[in-house]
Coordinates of C-alpha atoms in Angstrom, one line a residue:
Chain A
M1 CA 26.7 -7.0 17.6
A2 CA 23.6 -9.0 17.4
T3 CA 23.7 -12.3 15.7
Y4 CA 21.0 -13.2 13.3
S5 CA 19.6 -16.6 12.6
N6 CA 18.6 -17.2 9.0
T7 CA 16.2 -20.0 10.1
F8 CA 12.9 -19.5 11.9
E9 CA 11.9 -21.9 14.6
Q10 CA 8.3 -21.8 15.6
S11 CA 8.3 -20.9 19.2
A12 CA 6.1 -22.7 21.8
G13 CA 4.1 -19.6 22.3
N14 CA 3.4 -19.3 18.6
K15 CA 2.2 -22.9 18.5
K16 CA 0.2 -22.6 21.7
W17 CA -1.7 -19.5 20.5
G18 CA -2.2 -20.9 17.1
T19 CA -3.6 -24.1 18.5
I20 CA -5.8 -22.3 21.0
L21 CA -7.3 -19.9 18.4
T22 CA -7.7 -22.7 15.9
G23 CA -9.4 -24.7 18.6
I24 CA -11.8 -21.9 19.3
G25 CA -12.5 -21.8 15.5
I26 CA -13.2 -25.6 15.4
L27 CA -15.4 -25.4 18.5
T28 CA -17.4 -22.5 16.9
L29 CA -17.7 -24.5 13.7
L30 CA -19.0 -27.6 15.6
A31 CA -21.4 -25.5 17.6
G32 CA -22.4 -23.7 14.4
I33 CA -23.2 -27.0 12.7
G34 CA -25.3 -28.1 15.6
L35 CA -27.0 -24.9 16.5
L36 CA -27.3 -23.2 13.1
G37 CA -26.6 -25.6 10.2
F38 CA -28.9 -28.4 11.3
S39 CA -31.5 -26.2 13.0
G40 CA -34.9 -25.9 11.5
D41 CA -34.7 -22.2 11.4
E42 CA -34.1 -20.8 7.9
H43 CA -32.4 -17.7 9.2
S44 CA -29.9 -19.8 11.2
K45 CA -29.1 -22.0 8.2
T46 CA -28.5 -18.9 6.1
R47 CA -26.3 -17.4 8.8
F48 CA -24.3 -20.6 9.0
W49 CA -23.5 -20.7 5.3
A50 CA -23.1 -16.9 5.0
G51 CA -20.6 -16.8 7.9
L52 CA -18.6 -19.7 6.4
L53 CA -18.6 -18.2 2.9
Q54 CA -17.5 -14.8 4.2
N55 CA -14.6 -16.1 6.3
S56 CA -13.4 -18.8 3.9
V57 CA -13.4 -16.5 0.8
Y58 CA -11.9 -13.6 2.6
F59 CA -9.0 -15.4 4.2
L60 CA -8.3 -17.4 1.1
L61 CA -8.0 -14.2 -1.0
V62 CA -5.9 -12.4 1.6
V63 CA -3.2 -15.1 1.7
N64 CA -3.4 -15.4 -2.1
A65 CA -2.6 -11.7 -2.3
A66 CA 0.8 -12.4 -0.9
M67 CA 1.7 -14.5 -3.9
F68 CA 0.2 -11.9 -6.2
F69 CA 2.5 -9.3 -4.5
L70 CA 5.5 -11.5 -5.1
C71 CA 4.7 -12.2 -8.7
A72 CA 3.9 -8.5 -9.5
T73 CA 7.2 -7.4 -8.0
T74 CA 9.1 -10.2 -9.7
L75 CA 7.7 -9.1 -13.0
G76 CA 8.7 -5.5 -12.2
F77 CA 12.2 -6.6 -11.2
A78 CA 11.7 -5.0 -7.9
G79 CA 14.8 -5.8 -5.8
F80 CA 13.6 -4.4 -2.5
T81 CA 11.3 -7.4 -1.8
I82 CA 14.1 -10.0 -1.7
S83 CA 15.1 -9.5 1.9
F84 CA 11.6 -10.3 3.1
R85 CA 10.1 -12.3 0.2
R86 CA 10.2 -15.5 2.2
V87 CA 7.6 -14.0 4.5
A88 CA 5.2 -13.5 1.6
E89 CA 6.1 -17.0 0.4
A90 CA 5.3 -18.4 3.8
I91 CA 2.0 -16.7 3.8
S92 CA 1.2 -18.0 0.3
T93 CA 1.8 -21.6 1.5
L94 CA -1.7 -21.2 3.1
V95 CA -3.4 -21.0 -0.3
P96 CA -3.8 -24.8 -0.7
V97 CA -5.1 -25.2 2.8
F98 CA -7.5 -22.2 2.7
G99 CA -8.3 -23.1 -0.9
V100 CA -9.5 -26.6 0.2
L101 CA -11.5 -25.1 3.1
A102 CA -13.2 -22.6 0.7
L103 CA -13.8 -25.4 -1.8
V104 CA -15.5 -27.5 0.8
V105 CA -17.7 -24.6 1.8
L106 CA -18.6 -23.5 -1.7
L107 CA -19.2 -27.1 -2.9
A108 CA -21.3 -27.8 0.1
I109 CA -23.3 -24.7 -0.6
V110 CA -23.7 -25.7 -4.3
F111 CA -24.6 -29.4 -3.6
T112 CA -26.5 -29.3 -0.4
D113 CA -27.8 -25.9 0.5
Q114 CA -28.2 -24.0 -2.7
T115 CA -30.9 -21.5 -2.2
H116 CA -29.9 -19.9 1.0
I117 CA -26.9 -18.2 -0.5
Y118 CA -27.2 -18.4 -4.3
H119 CA -30.8 -18.1 -5.2
W120 CA -30.0 -18.3 -8.9
M121 CA -29.1 -22.0 -8.3
D122 CA -32.7 -22.8 -7.6
T123 CA -34.3 -24.5 -10.6
V124 CA -37.7 -23.0 -10.2
T125 CA -36.3 -19.5 -9.9
R126 CA -34.1 -20.0 -12.9
E127 CA -36.9 -20.9 -15.2
N128 CA -39.2 -18.1 -14.1
D129 CA -36.7 -15.3 -13.8
K130 CA -36.0 -13.5 -17.0
I131 CA -32.9 -11.8 -15.7
I132 CA -31.3 -14.9 -14.3
L133 CA -32.3 -16.8 -17.4
G134 CA -30.5 -14.2 -19.5
K135 CA -27.3 -14.8 -17.4
S136 CA -27.6 -18.5 -17.3
G137 CA -24.7 -18.9 -19.7
F138 CA -22.4 -17.7 -17.0
L139 CA -24.4 -18.5 -13.8
S140 CA -24.6 -22.2 -14.2
K141 CA -23.8 -24.8 -11.6
P142 CA -21.3 -26.8 -13.6
F143 CA -19.4 -23.7 -14.7
F144 CA -19.4 -22.4 -11.1
V145 CA -18.0 -25.7 -9.7
I146 CA -15.4 -26.3 -12.5
W147 CA -14.2 -22.7 -12.5
T148 CA -13.9 -22.7 -8.7
I149 CA -11.8 -25.8 -8.8
V150 CA -9.7 -24.5 -11.7
A151 CA -9.0 -21.2 -9.8
V152 CA -8.0 -22.7 -6.5
G153 CA -5.9 -25.3 -8.4
G154 CA -4.2 -22.6 -10.5
W155 CA -3.2 -20.5 -7.5
T156 CA -1.9 -23.5 -5.7
I157 CA 0.1 -24.9 -8.7
F158 CA 1.6 -21.7 -10.0
G159 CA 2.3 -20.5 -6.4
A160 CA 4.0 -23.7 -5.5
K161 CA 6.1 -23.4 -8.6
M162 CA 7.2 -19.9 -7.7
R163 CA 8.2 -21.0 -4.2
K164 CA 10.1 -23.9 -5.7
I165 CA 12.1 -21.7 -8.0
S166 CA 12.8 -19.3 -5.1
R167 CA 14.4 -22.1 -3.1
E168 CA 17.1 -22.5 -5.9
A169 CA 18.6 -19.2 -4.6
D170 CA 19.4 -20.7 -1.2
D171 CA 22.5 -22.8 -1.4
T172 CA 24.6 -22.2 -4.5
A173 CA 25.9 -18.9 -5.8
M174 CA 25.0 -18.0 -9.4
D175 CA 27.2 -16.5 -12.0
T176 CA 25.9 -13.7 -14.1
E177 CA 24.6 -15.9 -17.0
T178 CA 22.9 -18.4 -14.6
A179 CA 21.4 -15.5 -12.7
K180 CA 19.9 -13.9 -15.8
K181 CA 18.4 -17.2 -16.9
W182 CA 17.1 -17.8 -13.4
L183 CA 15.5 -14.4 -13.2
F184 CA 13.9 -15.0 -16.6
K185 CA 12.5 -18.3 -15.4
N186 CA 11.1 -16.4 -12.4
S187 CA 9.5 -13.9 -14.7
V188 CA 7.9 -16.6 -16.9
H189 CA 6.3 -18.3 -13.9
A190 CA 5.3 -15.1 -12.3
S191 CA 3.5 -14.1 -15.4
L192 CA 1.7 -17.4 -15.6
F193 CA 0.4 -16.8 -12.0
I194 CA -0.5 -13.2 -12.9
V195 CA -2.5 -14.4 -15.9
C196 CA -4.3 -17.0 -13.8
F197 CA -4.9 -14.3 -11.1
G198 CA -6.3 -11.8 -13.6
L199 CA -8.7 -14.4 -15.0
T200 CA -9.9 -15.4 -11.5
V201 CA -9.5 -12.9 -8.6
A202 CA -9.5 -9.8 -10.8
S203 CA -12.6 -10.8 -12.8
T204 CA -14.6 -14.1 -12.6
I205 CA -14.1 -15.4 -9.1
P206 CA -15.7 -12.4 -7.2
W207 CA -18.5 -12.5 -9.7
F208 CA -19.2 -16.2 -8.9
W209 CA -18.5 -16.3 -5.2
L210 CA -19.8 -13.0 -4.0
M211 CA -21.6 -10.9 -6.7
S212 CA -23.8 -13.7 -7.7
I213 CA -25.4 -13.6 -4.3
D214 CA -27.3 -10.7 -5.7
A215 CA -27.9 -12.3 -9.1
H216 CA -30.0 -9.5 -10.4
W217 CA -27.5 -6.8 -9.5
Y218 CA -24.2 -6.3 -11.1
S219 CA -21.3 -3.8 -10.9
T220 CA -18.4 -3.6 -13.2
M221 CA -16.2 -2.4 -10.4
Y222 CA -16.9 -5.4 -8.2
S223 CA -14.0 -7.6 -8.9
W224 CA -11.4 -4.8 -8.7
Y225 CA -13.1 -3.8 -5.5
V226 CA -12.7 -7.3 -4.0
F227 CA -9.2 -7.4 -5.3
A228 CA -8.2 -4.1 -3.7
S229 CA -9.9 -5.2 -0.4
T230 CA -7.9 -8.4 -0.2
F231 CA -4.7 -7.0 -1.5
V232 CA -4.5 -4.2 1.1
A233 CA -5.3 -6.8 3.8
G234 CA -2.6 -9.1 2.4
M235 CA 0.0 -6.3 2.6
A236 CA -1.1 -5.6 6.1
L237 CA -0.5 -9.3 7.0
I238 CA 3.0 -9.2 5.4
A239 CA 3.7 -6.0 7.4
L240 CA 2.6 -7.8 10.6
Y241 CA 4.8 -10.7 10.0
I242 CA 7.8 -8.6 9.1
I243 CA 7.5 -6.7 12.4
Y244 CA 7.0 -10.0 14.3
L245 CA 10.1 -11.4 12.8
K246 CA 12.1 -8.3 13.4
N247 CA 11.1 -8.3 17.0
Q248 CA 12.2 -12.0 17.2
G249 CA 15.6 -10.9 15.9
H250 CA 15.3 -12.2 12.3
L251 CA 15.5 -10.6 8.9
P252 CA 18.7 -8.6 9.3
F253 CA 18.5 -7.0 5.9
T254 CA 14.9 -5.9 6.2
T255 CA 15.0 -2.4 7.6
K256 CA 12.6 0.5 8.2
E257 CA 13.1 1.4 4.5
H258 CA 11.4 -1.8 3.5
L259 CA 8.7 -1.4 6.1
H260 CA 8.2 2.1 4.8
D261 CA 7.5 0.7 1.3
I262 CA 5.0 -1.9 2.7
G263 CA 3.4 1.0 4.6
K264 CA 3.1 2.9 1.3
F265 CA 1.4 -0.1 -0.2
M266 CA -1.1 -0.2 2.7
F267 CA -1.7 3.5 2.5
A268 CA -2.0 3.7 -1.3
F269 CA -4.2 0.6 -1.6
S270 CA -6.5 1.8 1.1
I271 CA -7.1 4.9 -1.0
F272 CA -7.4 2.8 -4.1
W273 CA -10.0 0.6 -2.3
T274 CA -11.9 3.8 -1.3
Y275 CA -11.7 5.0 -4.9
L276 CA -13.3 1.9 -6.2
W277 CA -15.8 1.8 -3.4
F278 CA -16.9 5.3 -4.1
S279 CA -16.9 4.9 -7.9
Q280 CA -19.2 1.9 -7.5
F281 CA -21.4 3.8 -5.0
M282 CA -21.6 7.2 -6.7
L283 CA -22.7 6.0 -10.1
I284 CA -25.4 3.8 -8.6
W285 CA -26.5 6.7 -6.3
Y286 CA -26.5 9.1 -9.2
A287 CA -28.3 7.0 -11.8
N288 CA -30.8 5.9 -9.1
I289 CA -32.1 2.9 -11.0
P290 CA -34.2 0.7 -8.7
E291 CA -32.5 -2.7 -9.5
E292 CA -29.1 -1.1 -8.9
T293 CA -29.9 0.9 -5.8
E294 CA -31.3 -2.2 -4.1
Y295 CA -27.8 -3.3 -3.2
F296 CA -27.1 -0.1 -1.3
R297 CA -30.6 0.5 0.0
I298 CA -30.3 -2.6 2.3
R299 CA -26.8 -1.6 3.4
M300 CA -27.3 2.1 4.0
H301 CA -30.8 2.2 5.5
G302 CA -31.5 -0.4 8.1
E303 CA -29.6 -2.8 10.3
Y304 CA -26.4 -2.4 8.5
R305 CA -26.3 1.4 8.6
G306 CA -23.7 1.6 11.4
L307 CA -21.4 -1.1 9.9
F308 CA -21.7 0.5 6.5
W309 CA -20.1 3.8 7.7
L310 CA -17.8 2.0 10.1
N311 CA -16.5 0.2 7.0
L312 CA -15.4 3.5 5.5
I313 CA -14.0 4.8 8.7
L314 CA -11.9 1.7 9.4
N315 CA -10.7 1.1 5.8
F316 CA -10.3 4.7 4.6
V317 CA -10.2 7.3 7.3
T318 CA -8.0 5.4 9.8
P319 CA -5.2 4.2 7.4
F320 CA -5.4 7.5 5.6
L321 CA -4.7 9.6 8.6
L322 CA -2.5 7.1 10.5
L323 CA -0.2 6.3 7.7
M324 CA 0.0 9.7 6.0
K325 CA 3.2 10.8 7.5
A326 CA 6.5 9.3 6.4
N327 CA 7.6 8.6 10.0
A328 CA 4.4 6.7 10.7
K329 CA 5.1 4.2 8.0
R330 CA 8.5 3.5 9.7
N331 CA 7.0 3.1 13.2
Y332 CA 6.4 -0.5 14.3
T333 CA 3.6 0.4 16.7
I334 CA 1.7 2.6 14.2
V335 CA 2.1 0.1 11.3
T336 CA 1.0 -2.8 13.5
F337 CA -2.1 -0.9 14.7
A338 CA -3.0 0.2 11.1
A339 CA -2.4 -3.4 9.9
V340 CA -4.8 -4.9 12.5
V341 CA -7.4 -2.2 11.7
I342 CA -7.1 -2.9 8.0
I343 CA -7.3 -6.7 8.3
F344 CA -10.4 -6.4 10.6
G345 CA -11.9 -3.6 8.4
H346 CA -11.8 -5.6 5.2
W347 CA -13.2 -8.7 7.0
L348 CA -16.0 -6.4 7.9
D349 CA -16.2 -5.3 4.3
F350 CA -16.6 -8.9 3.2
Y351 CA -19.3 -9.3 5.9
L352 CA -21.1 -6.4 4.2
M353 CA -20.8 -8.1 0.8
V354 CA -22.3 -11.3 2.0
A355 CA -24.6 -10.8 5.0
P356 CA -27.1 -8.1 3.9
S357 CA -27.9 -9.9 0.6
T358 CA -28.3 -13.3 2.2
M359 CA -29.8 -12.6 5.6
K360 CA -31.6 -9.4 4.8
A361 CA -32.7 -7.7 8.0
H362 CA -31.7 -10.5 10.3
G363 CA -28.0 -10.3 10.1
S364 CA -25.7 -9.5 12.9
I365 CA -22.1 -10.1 13.7
G366 CA -22.2 -12.6 16.5
W367 CA -20.3 -15.5 18.1
F368 CA -20.4 -17.6 14.9
E369 CA -18.8 -15.1 12.5
I370 CA -16.2 -14.0 15.0
G371 CA -15.5 -17.5 16.2
V372 CA -14.8 -18.8 12.7
A373 CA -12.6 -15.7 12.0
I374 CA -10.6 -16.5 15.2
G375 CA -10.2 -20.0 13.9
Y376 CA -8.8 -18.7 10.7
V377 CA -6.4 -16.3 12.5
G378 CA -5.2 -19.3 14.5
L379 CA -4.6 -21.3 11.3
I380 CA -2.6 -18.4 9.9
I381 CA -0.5 -18.2 13.1
L382 CA 0.2 -22.0 13.0
L383 CA 0.7 -22.4 9.3
V384 CA 2.6 -19.3 8.4
G385 CA 5.0 -20.2 11.3
R386 CA 5.4 -23.6 9.9
G387 CA 5.9 -22.2 6.4
L388 CA 8.6 -19.8 7.7
S389 CA 10.4 -22.6 9.4
K390 CA 10.6 -24.7 6.3
S391 CA 13.1 -22.6 4.4
P392 CA 15.9 -20.0 5.2
L393 CA 14.4 -16.6 5.9
V394 CA 16.6 -14.8 3.3
P395 CA 17.5 -16.3 -0.1
M396 CA 21.2 -15.6 0.4
H397 CA 22.2 -16.1 -3.3
H398 CA 19.4 -14.2 -4.9
P399 CA 20.9 -12.1 -7.6
L400 CA 19.0 -9.0 -6.5
L401 CA 19.7 -9.4 -2.8
K402 CA 22.2 -6.6 -2.7
E403 CA 19.7 -4.3 -4.2
S404 CA 17.4 -5.1 -1.3
I405 CA 20.2 -4.6 1.3
I406 CA 21.1 -1.1 0.1
H407 CA 17.5 -0.2 -0.6
H408 CA 16.4 3.1 0.9
T409 CA 13.5 5.3 0.2
Chain B
M1 CA 22.7 38.2 0.4
S2 CA 26.0 39.4 1.4
I3 CA 29.3 38.8 -0.4
K4 CA 31.1 35.8 1.1
K5 CA 34.2 33.9 0.6
F6 CA 34.0 30.3 -0.6
V7 CA 36.4 27.5 -1.1
V8 CA 35.3 25.3 -4.0
G9 CA 36.3 21.6 -4.4
L10 CA 35.7 19.5 -7.4
Y11 CA 35.1 15.7 -7.4
D12 CA 34.8 13.3 -10.3
D13 CA 32.6 10.8 -8.6
E14 CA 29.9 10.6 -6.0
A15 CA 31.5 7.9 -3.8
P16 CA 34.5 10.1 -2.7
L17 CA 32.1 13.0 -2.4
F18 CA 30.2 11.3 0.4
D19 CA 33.4 10.6 2.4
A20 CA 34.6 14.2 1.8
V21 CA 31.3 15.7 2.9
K22 CA 31.2 13.7 6.1
Q23 CA 34.9 14.5 6.9
I24 CA 34.4 18.2 6.1
R25 CA 31.5 18.4 8.5
K26 CA 33.4 16.5 11.1
E27 CA 36.2 19.0 11.0
G28 CA 33.8 21.8 11.7
F29 CA 33.6 23.6 8.4
K30 CA 30.3 25.1 7.2
I31 CA 29.3 23.6 3.9
H32 CA 27.5 26.2 1.8
D33 CA 26.1 23.6 -0.5
V34 CA 26.9 20.6 -2.7
Y35 CA 26.2 20.8 -6.4
T36 CA 25.7 17.6 -8.3
P37 CA 24.6 16.8 -11.9
Y38 CA 21.7 14.6 -10.6
P39 CA 20.1 14.0 -7.2
V40 CA 22.4 11.9 -5.1
H41 CA 20.6 9.5 -2.8
G42 CA 21.4 10.0 0.8
M43 CA 23.3 13.3 0.3
D44 CA 20.7 15.2 2.2
K45 CA 21.4 13.0 5.2
A46 CA 25.2 13.3 4.8
L47 CA 24.8 17.0 4.7
G48 CA 22.7 16.9 7.8
L49 CA 19.8 18.7 6.2
R50 CA 16.6 18.6 8.1
E51 CA 13.6 16.8 6.6
T52 CA 11.7 19.0 4.3
S53 CA 8.4 20.4 5.4
L54 CA 7.1 20.5 1.9
H55 CA 4.7 17.6 2.5
T56 CA 3.2 19.4 5.5
A57 CA 2.7 22.4 3.3
G58 CA 1.1 20.1 0.7
F59 CA -1.3 18.7 3.3
I60 CA -2.4 22.2 4.3
Y61 CA -2.9 23.3 0.7
G62 CA -4.9 20.1 0.2
M63 CA -7.1 20.8 3.2
T64 CA -7.6 24.3 2.0
G65 CA -8.7 23.0 -1.4
T66 CA -11.1 20.6 0.2
T67 CA -12.6 23.3 2.4
I68 CA -13.0 25.8 -0.5
A69 CA -14.5 23.3 -2.9
L70 CA -17.0 21.8 -0.4
S71 CA -18.0 25.1 1.1
F72 CA -18.4 26.9 -2.2
M73 CA -20.4 24.2 -3.8
S74 CA -22.6 23.7 -0.8
W75 CA -23.2 27.5 -0.7
V76 CA -24.1 27.5 -4.4
F77 CA -26.4 24.6 -4.3
T78 CA -28.2 25.3 -1.1
T79 CA -28.2 29.1 -0.8
N80 CA -27.2 31.0 -3.8
W81 CA -28.8 29.1 -6.7
P82 CA -30.7 26.0 -5.6
L83 CA -31.5 23.8 -8.7
N84 CA -33.5 20.7 -8.9
I85 CA -31.2 18.3 -10.8
G86 CA -32.9 15.0 -11.5
G87 CA -34.8 15.1 -8.2
K88 CA -31.6 14.9 -6.2
P89 CA -31.4 16.6 -2.8
H90 CA -30.1 20.2 -2.8
F91 CA -27.0 19.1 -1.0
P92 CA -25.9 16.1 -3.1
L93 CA -22.7 15.2 -1.3
P94 CA -21.6 12.2 -3.3
S95 CA -21.8 14.1 -6.5
L96 CA -19.6 16.9 -5.0
I97 CA -16.9 14.5 -4.0
P98 CA -15.1 14.1 -7.4
I99 CA -14.9 17.9 -7.8
T100 CA -13.7 18.3 -4.3
F101 CA -11.1 15.6 -4.9
E102 CA -9.9 17.2 -8.1
F103 CA -9.7 20.7 -6.5
T104 CA -7.9 19.2 -3.5
V105 CA -5.3 17.6 -5.7
M106 CA -5.0 20.8 -7.8
C107 CA -4.5 23.0 -4.7
A108 CA -2.0 20.6 -3.2
A109 CA 0.0 20.2 -6.5
V110 CA 0.1 23.8 -7.5
G111 CA 0.8 25.0 -4.0
M112 CA 3.6 22.6 -3.5
V113 CA 5.2 23.5 -6.9
L114 CA 5.1 27.2 -6.0
T115 CA 6.4 26.6 -2.5
F116 CA 9.2 24.4 -3.9
C117 CA 10.1 27.2 -6.3
Y118 CA 10.1 29.7 -3.5
L119 CA 12.3 27.5 -1.2
C120 CA 14.8 26.9 -4.0
K121 CA 14.7 30.5 -5.2
F122 CA 13.6 29.3 -8.6
A123 CA 12.1 32.3 -10.3
P124 CA 12.7 34.9 -12.9
F125 CA 15.2 37.7 -11.9
V126 CA 17.0 35.5 -9.4
R127 CA 20.7 35.8 -9.8
K128 CA 22.7 32.7 -8.9
H129 CA 26.4 32.3 -8.8
H130 CA 27.7 29.2 -10.5
F131 CA 30.6 27.9 -8.5
H132 CA 31.6 25.5 -11.3
E133 CA 29.9 25.2 -14.6
R134 CA 30.5 21.4 -14.9
A135 CA 28.4 20.8 -11.8
T136 CA 25.5 20.8 -14.4
D137 CA 27.3 18.3 -16.5
D138 CA 29.4 15.5 -14.9
K139 CA 31.3 16.9 -11.9
F140 CA 30.4 17.1 -8.2
V141 CA 31.2 20.3 -6.4
V142 CA 31.5 20.9 -2.7
V143 CA 31.4 24.6 -1.6
I144 CA 32.8 25.5 1.9
E145 CA 31.9 28.8 3.3
C146 CA 34.7 30.7 5.0
T147 CA 33.6 32.0 8.4
S148 CA 35.5 33.7 11.2
D149 CA 36.3 30.2 12.5
S150 CA 37.5 28.7 9.3
T151 CA 40.1 30.2 7.1
E152 CA 40.7 29.8 3.4
A153 CA 44.0 28.0 4.0
D154 CA 42.4 25.5 6.3
A155 CA 39.6 24.7 3.9
T156 CA 41.9 24.4 1.0
A157 CA 44.2 22.1 2.9
T158 CA 41.3 19.9 4.0
L159 CA 39.9 19.6 0.5
A160 CA 43.3 18.7 -0.9
K161 CA 43.7 16.1 1.8
L162 CA 40.2 14.7 0.9
G163 CA 41.2 14.2 -2.7
A164 CA 39.5 17.1 -4.5
A165 CA 40.5 17.1 -8.2
E166 CA 40.5 20.9 -8.3
I167 CA 40.3 23.6 -5.6
N168 CA 39.8 27.3 -5.9
T169 CA 38.6 30.2 -3.9
Q170 CA 35.8 32.5 -4.9
I171 CA 34.5 35.7 -3.4
A172 CA 30.9 35.9 -4.5
E173 CA 27.4 36.7 -3.6
S174 CA 25.9 33.2 -3.9
E175 CA 22.4 34.4 -4.7
W176 CA 19.9 37.1 -4.2
W177 CA 16.2 36.7 -3.3
F178 CA 13.5 38.5 -1.4
G179 CA 13.3 36.1 1.4
T180 CA 16.0 34.9 3.8
Y181 CA 18.1 32.0 2.7
D182 CA 20.7 31.8 5.4
K183 CA 19.4 31.6 8.9
E184 CA 22.8 32.5 10.1
E185 CA 23.0 36.2 10.9
K186 CA 26.8 36.5 11.0
K187 CA 28.0 37.6 7.6
Y188 CA 31.4 37.5 6.1
T189 CA 32.7 41.0 6.7
E190 CA 35.5 43.1 5.1
Q191 CA 37.5 42.6 8.2
D192 CA 37.3 38.9 7.8
L193 CA 38.4 39.2 4.2
V194 CA 41.4 41.1 5.3
K195 CA 42.1 38.7 8.1
A196 CA 41.8 35.7 5.8
A197 CA 44.2 37.2 3.3
H198 CA 46.9 37.5 5.9

C-alpha cells in the first residue's frame, strides 16, 4: 500500500521552473519598460500599459476565484471540498502578491500615464464630454483609487482570515459542540468575504478596471461576464493542482469523484460564460445602436476578427465537447488539457477586453503580452508551491472531512 | 415475459443489503432486481449494472432539436417567407440562437423522459408484480431469479445465511411490456419448475 504524506515539499524542479518562468517574466518586463514604456511611440506606450493591465488583472482575479469557491462552498456546507480545500487555500495565498502587483500597475496608470488606457481620466476630455461628465460621479480618480485599494485589501484580509480559521482544524479534534461553533464561525467569515466579493468583483471592480476603458460604452452583463471568465479559469487552476498533487502521491482522500465535480464546475461555468457572452452580444447586435455596437465593431471586423472567434472556440466549443462525457471529467489527461485551454482561453478573453479598446487597430499578441503572462505562470508555480508547503494538505480534524472521503457522484 | 420462479429476501436496512447483494452475486445467483424505498447510492455498481446510455440518447435528441430548429428557421426566413425585420439580414443567426437553444433543451428533456419511461416500462397498461409491498415504504427487497443452475433451496439457504429478515418464494410473471426486458433467452420452463420442486 502506498503511503501518503500530508505535507507538501516544493521539489527542486518545481522551484527551478517557477524561477525560470518568473525570470522570463521579469526580463520581459524590463525589456518592456525600456522598449515600450519609455519609447517615444504612443502605440508602444499604450501596448505596455495594456499588456500589464490585462495580465495583472486577469491573474489576480483568477487566484481570487479560488477563495470565492471556498467561501461559496463553505456557505453551502459542501463537504466534498474538504479533502482538497488546502489546494484552493494555497492558490488564494497569491491574492496579496498579485493584488499588490495589480495595484502598482493600476496606480501607475492613474498617476503617470492616464490617457493611454482610461481616456476618461483626462481633464480636458472630462470637461468637454457630456457622457463622461454624466458619469463623473462614479468615474472619478479618487473613487477609482480608493475603491481599488479597498477591494484588494478586502480580498486579502477576509481571505487571510478564512485561511487562519481553516488551520484550526489541523491539530486538535473537535467535539460536536465545538465543531458546530467552528463551522458557524467559518460561515460568518465566508459570508463577509462573499459580500466583499459581490460588491467588488461581481459589480464595481470590472466596471472600473476594464469597462471604463470604453467610458462611453456600458453593458449590464459585464461584471458577471468577467466573474464567469475568472471563476472558470480559477476552477481550471484548482483542477491542475489537484492532478499535480495526485501525481506526486499526495491528497489520498481526493479521488476521481472530486475531480469529476471540479470538472462539472469547469464544464458548467464554461457554458455560463458563453451564456453571458452571448446575452451581451445578442442584445447589442439586435438593438444596433451605434454607441453600443462600437464595442463589437472593432472586435468583430478588423484585426481582432480571428481572435474574437478563437475566443469562443477555446472557451465554449472546446470545454463543451471535451468535458461533456462523465468519463472525460474523471480522466487526468483530458481534464488537464481542458484546464490549460480554459486558462489560456480566458487570458485571451481578457486580451480582447483590453487591447482593442486601447490599441485600436495596432494591437497584436506579441513577446510582451506572452512574456508577462509567462512571468505570472512562474509566480503561480513558485508561490502556490510555497503556499502548499506551509500547511498540512488535508485538515485532518475538519468536521466534514468524512463527508469528503465518502463522497461519490 | 414468461412466468419465472423467484426467491424474495427482505432486509430492514441498506447496509446489510450491500453485503448481501455482493455475496449473492459472488455465489453465482442471478439477481432479478433490488427494490428499495429510495435510490440507494452505489447500488447500481454493487449490482454490476452497466452505465446507462440515457445521456447519449439525450445528446442525440439535443442535436436533433438543434438541427430541426436551425434548419426550419433558416428555411422560413430565407426561402419560404423572407421578411425585412428592422433591416436585419435575412439569415439573422444570433437572433435564432435563443430559440434553437430552447428547442434543443426541450427535445433533449422530453426525449429523455420518454426514453426513461420506456426503459423502466413506466406507462399505462403495464402490469408489474410487487414482490413485497413494503419495498415502497421502508423495507429493502432482493429478488433472486431461479434458473436451471440455482435452485430455490440454494437461494433460500443463502438468503437465510445473509441475514434476510423474511424469505419467501414466488412464481410470477414479473412484468409485461412490448419490448424485451431480459436479454437472456433462457426462460424458466415447466420442467425446471418440476425439477425445483423435487
